[in-house]
């Protein structure tokens, strides 16, 4: 078992205070958006292993310890590459290849993230192969598919957490837009009320993304003013417009369900479901992928034809997940994917130690208290990597999130 050193990503939408407050450190004044725990090549976790402690030490001289690594630290990416079966287990390697199939994060949104969707596995494989065939560099700003994997994800709230998830019923979206009293929104209202559900949503989103930029800027300004004046169900969209003035994503966001999670509640986001996070601190877990198609609330590239191919144009009621408790004390967030499995342990004072040994790799993240994992005491925001088949016992008082794969 290894204590991890993790990178915090300073994306502009990040909160300046939420992650420092959890870690017990002083804010820097800069946004701290995400802390990554895992073996993603963009910011792999780092660890130290004494000489002779495993296959990773044998290749330490050849390992790239990554940006920001201290002397003697290894990246988790290189540790796994040195002996995938030892670190991940034979079953995990057989199912997902010689890499950790999930990425765990602390996510702290101080402003809305981009409105986005993710492809399913077949769409990702097809899109990646197409862009490779066309010779589009992976780091090109107009590149859509960074890899050939899908990106289902789960967000679990640590504080009150606000987001958007899935399309509203077209009639409900029409009512929300109509109440603003903005003349330029009337064609969208009419479309939402006059067509079958899937056609209505497709036509309206297509019209929003294809609108004249100057006209859309005026529409968003009028809609934002009206939303601020009306408040209530319209208030979130006034705040979104404050961060993204003139962005067509402000109007597209009104087509989506507004969701508020309380601490301990979670939301699963599958392929093709449009969504955005608006504010709050949470634990996020996802398949190890970078594939994002954006709908708005961003200055980045929007591939409208590909987006419209990927989006699932169906109204949904966002399902708020609450963990299912087992006799062992594990509280599991059920999802329909195999790449990740997220659960929580709330360890009471004086409770018996809990055995978390597994045949799969694990990352344990402390979010409260001072629990112990083996001989290591964890503070909030600290994490450990547990290789497959390694025995680990947790004890003490506090809250631990456990990330692994479906066995």
PDB file of C-alpha atoms in Angstrom, residues 117-121 123 150-152 268-273 310 312:
ATOM      1  CA  UNK A 117     -21.804  14.974 -23.283  1.00  0.00           C
ATOM      2  CA  UNK A 118     -19.661  11.846 -23.525  1.00  0.00           C
ATOM      3  CA  UNK A 119     -19.739   9.130 -26.220  1.00  0.00           C
ATOM      4  CA  UNK A 120     -20.442   5.469 -25.644  1.00  0.00           C
ATOM      5  CA  UNK A 121     -17.651   2.953 -26.240  1.00  0.00           C
ATOM      6  CA  UNK A 123     -18.833   5.936 -30.706  1.00  0.00           C
ATOM      7  CA  UNK A 150     -16.024   5.947 -23.170  1.00  0.00           C
ATOM      8  CA  UNK A 151     -16.339   8.185 -20.109  1.00  0.00           C
ATOM      9  CA  UNK A 152     -19.222   7.317 -17.802  1.00  0.00           C
ATOM     10  CA  UNK A 268     -24.515   9.049 -12.473  1.00  0.00           C
ATOM     11  CA  UNK A 269     -23.885  10.414 -15.977  1.00  0.00           C
ATOM     12  CA  UNK A 270     -24.022   7.926 -18.823  1.00  0.00           C
ATOM     13  CA  UNK A 271     -23.229   8.250 -22.513  1.00  0.00           C
ATOM     14  CA  UNK A 272     -25.104  10.865 -24.521  1.00  0.00           C
ATOM     15  CA  UNK A 273     -26.633  12.635 -21.503  1.00  0.00           C
ATOM     16  CA  UNK A 310     -23.845  11.691 -29.840  1.00  0.00           C
ATOM     17  CA  UNK A 312     -29.469  11.269 -26.624  1.00  0.00           C
TER      18      UNK A 312
END
